[in-house]
Tab-separated table of N, CA and C in Angstrom:
chain	number	residue	atom	x	y	z
A	1	UNK	N	5.841	-17.925	7.607
A	1	UNK	CA	5.354	-16.721	8.245
A	1	UNK	C	5.879	-15.527	7.557
A	2	UNK	N	5.004	-14.611	7.164
A	2	UNK	CA	5.427	-13.384	6.471
A	2	UNK	C	4.992	-12.184	7.316
A	3	UNK	N	5.914	-11.315	7.545
A	3	UNK	CA	5.655	-10.118	8.315
A	3	UNK	C	5.723	-8.832	7.452
A	4	UNK	N	4.876	-7.929	7.713
A	4	UNK	CA	4.897	-6.644	7.024
A	4	UNK	C	4.993	-5.517	8.021
A	5	UNK	N	5.933	-4.590	7.766
A	5	UNK	CA	6.160	-3.481	8.642
A	5	UNK	C	5.930	-2.218	7.790
A	6	UNK	N	4.964	-1.403	8.226
A	6	UNK	CA	4.633	-0.186	7.452
A	6	UNK	C	5.094	1.053	8.241
A	7	UNK	N	5.358	2.104	7.534
A	7	UNK	CA	5.739	3.373	8.151
A	7	UNK	C	5.416	4.454	7.172
A	8	UNK	N	5.421	5.726	7.702
A	8	UNK	CA	5.312	6.855	6.825
A	8	UNK	C	3.986	7.636	6.961
A	9	UNK	N	3.058	7.132	7.688
A	9	UNK	CA	1.833	7.854	7.828
A	9	UNK	C	2.015	9.095	8.735
A	10	UNK	N	0.957	9.906	8.788
A	10	UNK	CA	1.024	11.048	9.667
A	10	UNK	C	-0.057	12.073	9.302
A	11	UNK	N	0.083	13.249	9.840
A	11	UNK	CA	-0.837	14.358	9.636
A	11	UNK	C	-0.223	15.398	8.665
A	12	UNK	N	-0.960	15.723	7.669
A	12	UNK	CA	-0.458	16.693	6.644
A	12	UNK	C	-1.610	17.620	6.227
A	13	UNK	N	-1.262	18.802	5.808
A	13	UNK	CA	-2.260	19.695	5.293
A	13	UNK	C	-2.633	19.339	3.863
A	14	UNK	N	-3.815	19.711	3.466
A	14	UNK	CA	-4.249	19.456	2.101
A	14	UNK	C	-3.256	20.125	1.090
A	15	UNK	N	-2.920	19.342	0.077
A	15	UNK	CA	-1.912	19.811	-0.898
A	15	UNK	C	-0.539	19.300	-0.581
A	16	UNK	N	-0.381	18.736	0.592
A	16	UNK	CA	0.973	18.215	0.982
A	16	UNK	C	1.190	16.784	0.470
A	17	UNK	N	2.336	16.286	0.868
A	17	UNK	CA	2.797	14.970	0.425
A	17	UNK	C	3.202	14.060	1.609
A	18	UNK	N	3.064	12.782	1.392
A	18	UNK	CA	3.566	11.789	2.304
A	18	UNK	C	4.090	10.589	1.482
A	19	UNK	N	4.982	9.870	2.059
A	19	UNK	CA	5.594	8.622	1.444
A	19	UNK	C	5.376	7.483	2.411
A	20	UNK	N	4.665	6.530	2.013
A	20	UNK	CA	4.483	5.310	2.791
A	20	UNK	C	5.438	4.241	2.386
A	21	UNK	N	5.931	3.477	3.384
A	21	UNK	CA	6.835	2.386	3.120
A	21	UNK	C	6.266	1.112	3.747
A	22	UNK	N	6.568	-0.037	3.125
A	22	UNK	CA	6.235	-1.336	3.632
A	22	UNK	C	7.323	-2.298	3.302
A	23	UNK	N	7.819	-3.009	4.383
A	23	UNK	CA	8.900	-3.970	4.230
A	23	UNK	C	8.342	-5.332	4.554
A	24	UNK	N	8.500	-6.281	3.615
A	24	UNK	CA	8.066	-7.653	3.835
A	24	UNK	C	9.295	-8.521	4.197
A	25	UNK	N	9.065	-9.418	5.123
A	25	UNK	CA	10.168	-10.300	5.591
A	25	UNK	C	9.562	-11.643	6.023
A	26	UNK	N	10.461	-12.597	6.084
A	26	UNK	CA	10.007	-13.945	6.485
A	26	UNK	C	10.333	-14.997	5.467
A	27	UNK	N	9.543	-16.051	5.460
A	27	UNK	CA	9.817	-17.191	4.545
A	27	UNK	C	9.196	-16.976	3.185
A	28	UNK	N	9.820	-16.097	2.439
A	28	UNK	CA	9.266	-15.695	1.155
A	28	UNK	C	10.137	-16.221	0.031
A	29	UNK	N	9.500	-16.979	-0.862
A	29	UNK	CA	10.234	-17.428	-2.056
A	29	UNK	C	10.092	-16.401	-3.207
A	30	UNK	N	8.835	-16.018	-3.438
A	30	UNK	CA	8.558	-15.065	-4.497
A	30	UNK	C	7.445	-14.101	-4.036
A	31	UNK	N	7.481	-12.908	-4.520
A	31	UNK	CA	6.407	-11.925	-4.318
A	31	UNK	C	5.799	-11.610	-5.669
A	32	UNK	N	4.539	-11.810	-5.765
A	32	UNK	CA	3.846	-11.594	-7.061
A	32	UNK	C	3.154	-10.217	-7.152
A	33	UNK	N	2.624	-9.800	-6.056
A	33	UNK	CA	1.912	-8.520	-6.013
A	33	UNK	C	2.182	-7.832	-4.698
A	34	UNK	N	2.448	-6.509	-4.742
A	34	UNK	CA	2.532	-5.686	-3.598
A	34	UNK	C	1.618	-4.475	-3.798
A	35	UNK	N	0.877	-4.139	-2.822
A	35	UNK	CA	-0.075	-3.065	-2.966
A	35	UNK	C	-0.429	-2.335	-1.679
A	36	UNK	N	-1.211	-1.288	-1.867
A	36	UNK	CA	-1.687	-0.472	-0.779
A	36	UNK	C	-3.231	-0.360	-0.883
A	37	UNK	N	-3.888	-0.553	0.230
A	37	UNK	CA	-5.335	-0.400	0.345
A	37	UNK	C	-5.562	0.609	1.448
A	38	UNK	N	-6.757	1.215	1.473
A	38	UNK	CA	-7.088	2.100	2.519
A	38	UNK	C	-8.537	1.899	3.048
A	39	UNK	N	-8.686	2.244	4.298
A	39	UNK	CA	-9.985	1.985	4.930
A	39	UNK	C	-10.286	3.140	5.871
A	40	UNK	N	-11.505	3.724	5.707
A	40	UNK	CA	-11.949	4.730	6.643
A	40	UNK	C	-12.962	4.074	7.583
A	41	UNK	N	-13.195	4.661	8.759
A	41	UNK	CA	-14.157	4.057	9.715
A	41	UNK	C	-15.506	3.879	9.067
A	42	UNK	N	-16.096	2.677	9.192
A	42	UNK	CA	-17.397	2.366	8.712
A	42	UNK	C	-17.455	2.088	7.198
A	43	UNK	N	-16.295	2.091	6.554
A	43	UNK	CA	-16.265	1.850	5.128
A	43	UNK	C	-15.443	0.621	4.792
A	44	UNK	N	-15.609	0.107	3.602
A	44	UNK	CA	-14.814	-1.095	3.204
A	44	UNK	C	-13.388	-0.684	2.831
A	45	UNK	N	-12.571	-1.696	2.815
A	45	UNK	CA	-11.165	-1.458	2.409
A	45	UNK	C	-11.077	-1.496	0.937
A	46	UNK	N	-10.532	-0.417	0.379
A	46	UNK	CA	-10.439	-0.281	-1.069
A	46	UNK	C	-9.012	-0.215	-1.557
A	47	UNK	N	-8.822	-0.703	-2.761
A	47	UNK	CA	-7.507	-0.663	-3.409
A	47	UNK	C	-7.096	0.813	-3.694
A	48	UNK	N	-5.850	1.096	-3.406
A	48	UNK	CA	-5.256	2.412	-3.776
A	48	UNK	C	-4.398	2.192	-5.029
A	49	UNK	N	-3.464	1.280	-4.894
A	49	UNK	CA	-2.554	0.980	-5.957
A	49	UNK	C	-1.858	-0.333	-5.731
A	50	UNK	N	-1.451	-1.018	-6.767
A	50	UNK	CA	-0.706	-2.251	-6.692
A	50	UNK	C	0.319	-2.363	-7.775
A	51	UNK	N	1.376	-3.042	-7.506
A	51	UNK	CA	2.386	-3.287	-8.512
A	51	UNK	C	2.643	-4.818	-8.632
A	52	UNK	N	2.706	-5.287	-9.827
A	52	UNK	CA	2.884	-6.702	-10.123
A	52	UNK	C	4.329	-7.028	-10.273
A	53	UNK	N	4.651	-8.324	-10.217
A	53	UNK	CA	6.024	-8.775	-10.260
A	53	UNK	C	6.804	-8.258	-11.510
A	54	UNK	N	6.116	-8.161	-12.648
A	54	UNK	CA	6.735	-7.709	-13.863
A	54	UNK	C	6.898	-6.190	-13.953
A	55	UNK	N	6.303	-5.512	-12.948
A	55	UNK	CA	6.461	-4.043	-12.868
A	55	UNK	C	5.263	-3.266	-13.284
A	56	UNK	N	4.265	-3.926	-13.811
A	56	UNK	CA	3.058	-3.198	-14.203
A	56	UNK	C	2.320	-2.774	-12.959
A	57	UNK	N	1.526	-1.683	-13.091
A	57	UNK	CA	0.850	-1.098	-11.952
A	57	UNK	C	-0.647	-0.928	-12.232
A	58	UNK	N	-1.376	-0.781	-11.150
A	58	UNK	CA	-2.782	-0.578	-11.242
A	58	UNK	C	-3.170	0.441	-10.180
A	59	UNK	N	-3.885	1.529	-10.496
A	59	UNK	CA	-4.271	2.523	-9.572
A	59	UNK	C	-5.786	2.701	-9.521
A	60	UNK	N	-6.267	3.004	-8.349
A	60	UNK	CA	-7.645	3.422	-8.221
A	60	UNK	C	-7.790	4.782	-8.959
A	61	UNK	N	-9.014	5.022	-9.412
A	61	UNK	CA	-9.228	6.315	-10.155
A	61	UNK	C	-8.831	7.500	-9.340
A	62	UNK	N	-9.133	7.450	-8.066
A	62	UNK	CA	-8.863	8.564	-7.158
A	62	UNK	C	-7.379	8.863	-6.946
A	63	UNK	N	-6.570	7.852	-7.229
A	63	UNK	CA	-5.141	7.953	-6.973
A	63	UNK	C	-4.359	8.333	-8.260
A	64	UNK	N	-4.887	8.129	-9.375
A	64	UNK	CA	-4.242	8.394	-10.639
A	64	UNK	C	-3.781	9.835	-10.763
A	65	UNK	N	-2.535	10.018	-11.093
A	65	UNK	CA	-1.981	11.341	-11.302
A	65	UNK	C	-1.498	11.984	-10.054
A	66	UNK	N	-1.821	11.455	-8.912
A	66	UNK	CA	-1.355	12.016	-7.633
A	66	UNK	C	-0.468	11.062	-6.831
A	67	UNK	N	-0.746	9.767	-6.912
A	67	UNK	CA	0.030	8.770	-6.143
A	67	UNK	C	0.922	7.925	-7.103
A	68	UNK	N	2.061	7.533	-6.611
A	68	UNK	CA	2.942	6.670	-7.393
A	68	UNK	C	3.369	5.481	-6.505
A	69	UNK	N	3.166	4.260	-6.965
A	69	UNK	CA	3.608	3.121	-6.260
A	69	UNK	C	4.868	2.630	-6.894
A	70	UNK	N	5.803	2.139	-6.085
A	70	UNK	CA	7.037	1.562	-6.573
A	70	UNK	C	7.456	0.466	-5.666
A	71	UNK	N	8.331	-0.386	-6.255
A	71	UNK	CA	8.750	-1.583	-5.430
A	71	UNK	C	10.260	-1.784	-5.627
A	72	UNK	N	10.923	-2.117	-4.546
A	72	UNK	CA	12.335	-2.476	-4.614
A	72	UNK	C	12.507	-3.733	-3.724
A	73	UNK	N	12.783	-4.836	-4.437
A	73	UNK	CA	12.873	-6.144	-3.740
A	73	UNK	C	11.624	-6.397	-2.902
A	74	UNK	N	11.738	-6.504	-1.621
A	74	UNK	CA	10.632	-6.846	-0.802
A	74	UNK	C	10.034	-5.654	-0.106
A	75	UNK	N	10.308	-4.480	-0.667
A	75	UNK	CA	9.748	-3.236	-0.150
A	75	UNK	C	8.837	-2.600	-1.195
A	76	UNK	N	7.765	-2.001	-0.699
A	76	UNK	CA	6.885	-1.275	-1.560
A	76	UNK	C	6.638	0.127	-0.931
A	77	UNK	N	6.561	1.086	-1.860
A	77	UNK	CA	6.405	2.474	-1.433
A	77	UNK	C	5.217	3.100	-2.115
A	78	UNK	N	4.595	4.099	-1.435
A	78	UNK	CA	3.481	4.853	-2.038
A	78	UNK	C	3.794	6.298	-1.814
A	79	UNK	N	4.143	6.978	-2.891
A	79	UNK	CA	4.326	8.468	-2.860
A	79	UNK	C	2.992	9.102	-3.088
A	80	UNK	N	2.586	9.888	-2.155
A	80	UNK	CA	1.279	10.509	-2.226
A	80	UNK	C	1.512	12.046	-2.293
A	81	UNK	N	1.062	12.642	-3.387
A	81	UNK	CA	1.192	14.077	-3.589
A	81	UNK	C	-0.208	14.692	-3.710
A	82	UNK	N	-0.271	16.021	-3.548
A	82	UNK	CA	-1.539	16.721	-3.679
A	82	UNK	C	-2.642	16.051	-2.820
A	83	UNK	N	-2.325	15.801	-1.597
A	83	UNK	CA	-3.260	15.067	-0.741
A	83	UNK	C	-4.497	15.901	-0.430
A	84	UNK	N	-5.632	15.237	-0.332
A	84	UNK	CA	-6.935	15.820	-0.109
A	84	UNK	C	-7.500	15.275	1.215
A	85	UNK	N	-8.367	16.025	1.872
A	85	UNK	CA	-9.011	15.497	3.098
A	85	UNK	C	-9.672	14.154	2.911
A	86	UNK	N	-10.225	13.927	1.729
A	86	UNK	CA	-10.835	12.628	1.493
A	86	UNK	C	-9.850	11.439	1.368
A	87	UNK	N	-8.595	11.728	1.349
A	87	UNK	CA	-7.572	10.699	1.368
A	87	UNK	C	-7.290	10.184	2.816
A	88	UNK	N	-7.891	10.820	3.776
A	88	UNK	CA	-7.723	10.426	5.141
A	88	UNK	C	-8.258	9.004	5.379
A	89	UNK	N	-7.421	8.154	5.884
A	89	UNK	CA	-7.747	6.741	6.064
A	89	UNK	C	-6.578	6.012	6.730
A	90	UNK	N	-6.822	4.771	7.130
A	90	UNK	CA	-5.758	3.868	7.494
A	90	UNK	C	-5.321	3.143	6.250
A	91	UNK	N	-4.021	3.197	5.925
A	91	UNK	CA	-3.441	2.621	4.703
A	91	UNK	C	-2.785	1.287	5.115
A	92	UNK	N	-3.174	0.241	4.400
A	92	UNK	CA	-2.662	-1.093	4.688
A	92	UNK	C	-1.870	-1.599	3.503
A	93	UNK	N	-0.726	-2.195	3.856
A	93	UNK	CA	0.090	-2.862	2.860
A	93	UNK	C	-0.437	-4.254	2.632
A	94	UNK	N	-0.366	-4.736	1.406
A	94	UNK	CA	-0.834	-6.077	1.044
A	94	UNK	C	0.200	-6.764	0.142
A	95	UNK	N	0.541	-7.978	0.473
A	95	UNK	CA	1.533	-8.743	-0.325
A	95	UNK	C	1.014	-10.097	-0.638
A	96	UNK	N	1.196	-10.495	-1.856
A	96	UNK	CA	0.761	-11.786	-2.329
A	96	UNK	C	1.963	-12.510	-2.944
A	97	UNK	N	2.185	-13.735	-2.577
A	97	UNK	CA	3.299	-14.442	-3.119
A	97	UNK	C	3.323	-15.932	-2.752
A	98	UNK	N	4.509	-16.484	-2.719
A	98	UNK	CA	4.700	-17.949	-2.441
A	98	UNK	C	5.774	-18.038	-1.370
A	99	UNK	N	5.515	-18.893	-0.375
A	99	UNK	CA	6.513	-19.036	0.720
A	99	UNK	C	7.643	-19.999	0.324
A	100	UNK	N	8.611	-20.080	1.142
A	100	UNK	CA	9.687	-21.030	0.885
A	100	UNK	C	9.234	-22.449	0.775
A	101	UNK	N	8.128	-22.766	1.481
A	101	UNK	CA	7.571	-24.112	1.467
A	101	UNK	C	6.716	-24.389	0.237
A	102	UNK	N	6.638	-23.364	-0.644
A	102	UNK	CA	5.853	-23.488	-1.856
A	102	UNK	C	4.395	-23.233	-1.747
A	103	UNK	N	4.006	-22.661	-0.617
A	103	UNK	CA	2.574	-22.373	-0.419
A	103	UNK	C	2.259	-20.933	-0.751
A	104	UNK	N	1.165	-20.686	-1.405
A	104	UNK	CA	0.743	-19.276	-1.695
A	104	UNK	C	0.327	-18.565	-0.402
A	105	UNK	N	0.621	-17.302	-0.305
A	105	UNK	CA	0.262	-16.540	0.868
A	105	UNK	C	-0.264	-15.178	0.450
A	106	UNK	N	-1.038	-14.585	1.337
A	106	UNK	CA	-1.454	-13.171	1.219
A	106	UNK	C	-1.359	-12.606	2.654
A	107	UNK	N	-0.610	-11.516	2.791
A	107	UNK	CA	-0.405	-10.923	4.083
A	107	UNK	C	-0.843	-9.481	4.071
A	108	UNK	N	-1.295	-9.002	5.240
A	108	UNK	CA	-1.733	-7.605	5.417
A	108	UNK	C	-0.934	-6.943	6.496
A	109	UNK	N	-0.638	-5.699	6.303
A	109	UNK	CA	-0.008	-4.959	7.367
A	109	UNK	C	-1.053	-4.422	8.356
A	110	UNK	N	-0.553	-3.922	9.527
A	110	UNK	CA	-1.442	-3.431	10.554
A	110	UNK	C	-2.099	-2.134	10.117
A	111	UNK	N	-1.496	-1.423	9.257
A	111	UNK	CA	-2.054	-0.143	8.815
A	111	UNK	C	-1.316	1.048	9.390
A	112	UNK	N	-1.189	2.096	8.583
A	112	UNK	CA	-0.637	3.324	9.054
A	112	UNK	C	-1.589	4.459	8.737
A	113	UNK	N	-1.859	5.303	9.721
A	113	UNK	CA	-2.884	6.317	9.568
A	113	UNK	C	-2.370	7.508	8.820
A	114	UNK	N	-3.156	7.923	7.818
A	114	UNK	CA	-2.870	9.180	7.076
A	114	UNK	C	-4.068	10.096	7.350
A	115	UNK	N	-3.788	11.311	7.866
A	115	UNK	CA	-4.813	12.295	8.123
A	115	UNK	C	-4.460	13.551	7.354
A	116	UNK	N	-5.390	13.999	6.563
A	116	UNK	CA	-5.213	15.193	5.743
A	116	UNK	C	-6.170	16.277	6.233
A	117	UNK	N	-5.629	17.385	6.697
A	117	UNK	CA	-6.444	18.460	7.243
A	117	UNK	C	-6.723	19.475	6.160
A	118	UNK	N	-7.897	20.094	6.204
A	118	UNK	CA	-8.319	21.060	5.195
A	118	UNK	C	-7.814	22.466	5.568
């Protein structure tokens, strides 16, 4: 069983910054990918950014140059700068890895709301 706890969402004015955090815990042997996705009401869940075990990263076009993903052990962070109203969404942490029992897993966090006012 793998648990994810997210924090850091909130209300911010356009141009402001927020830092999201996600902590993974449980029966984890290895973590291969940690990432952030976002979803607005009535829309699909889209990738924002992800970081691979070797440290390489992948960003959505909308996030490039404004957001930075980083990882420390079983924690992943998303620094969001120059926020825009269109960044408003529920942000979900995603972790892919292998459990102590040797089984692959993919876990999702409950989501943390980010609201950017104009």
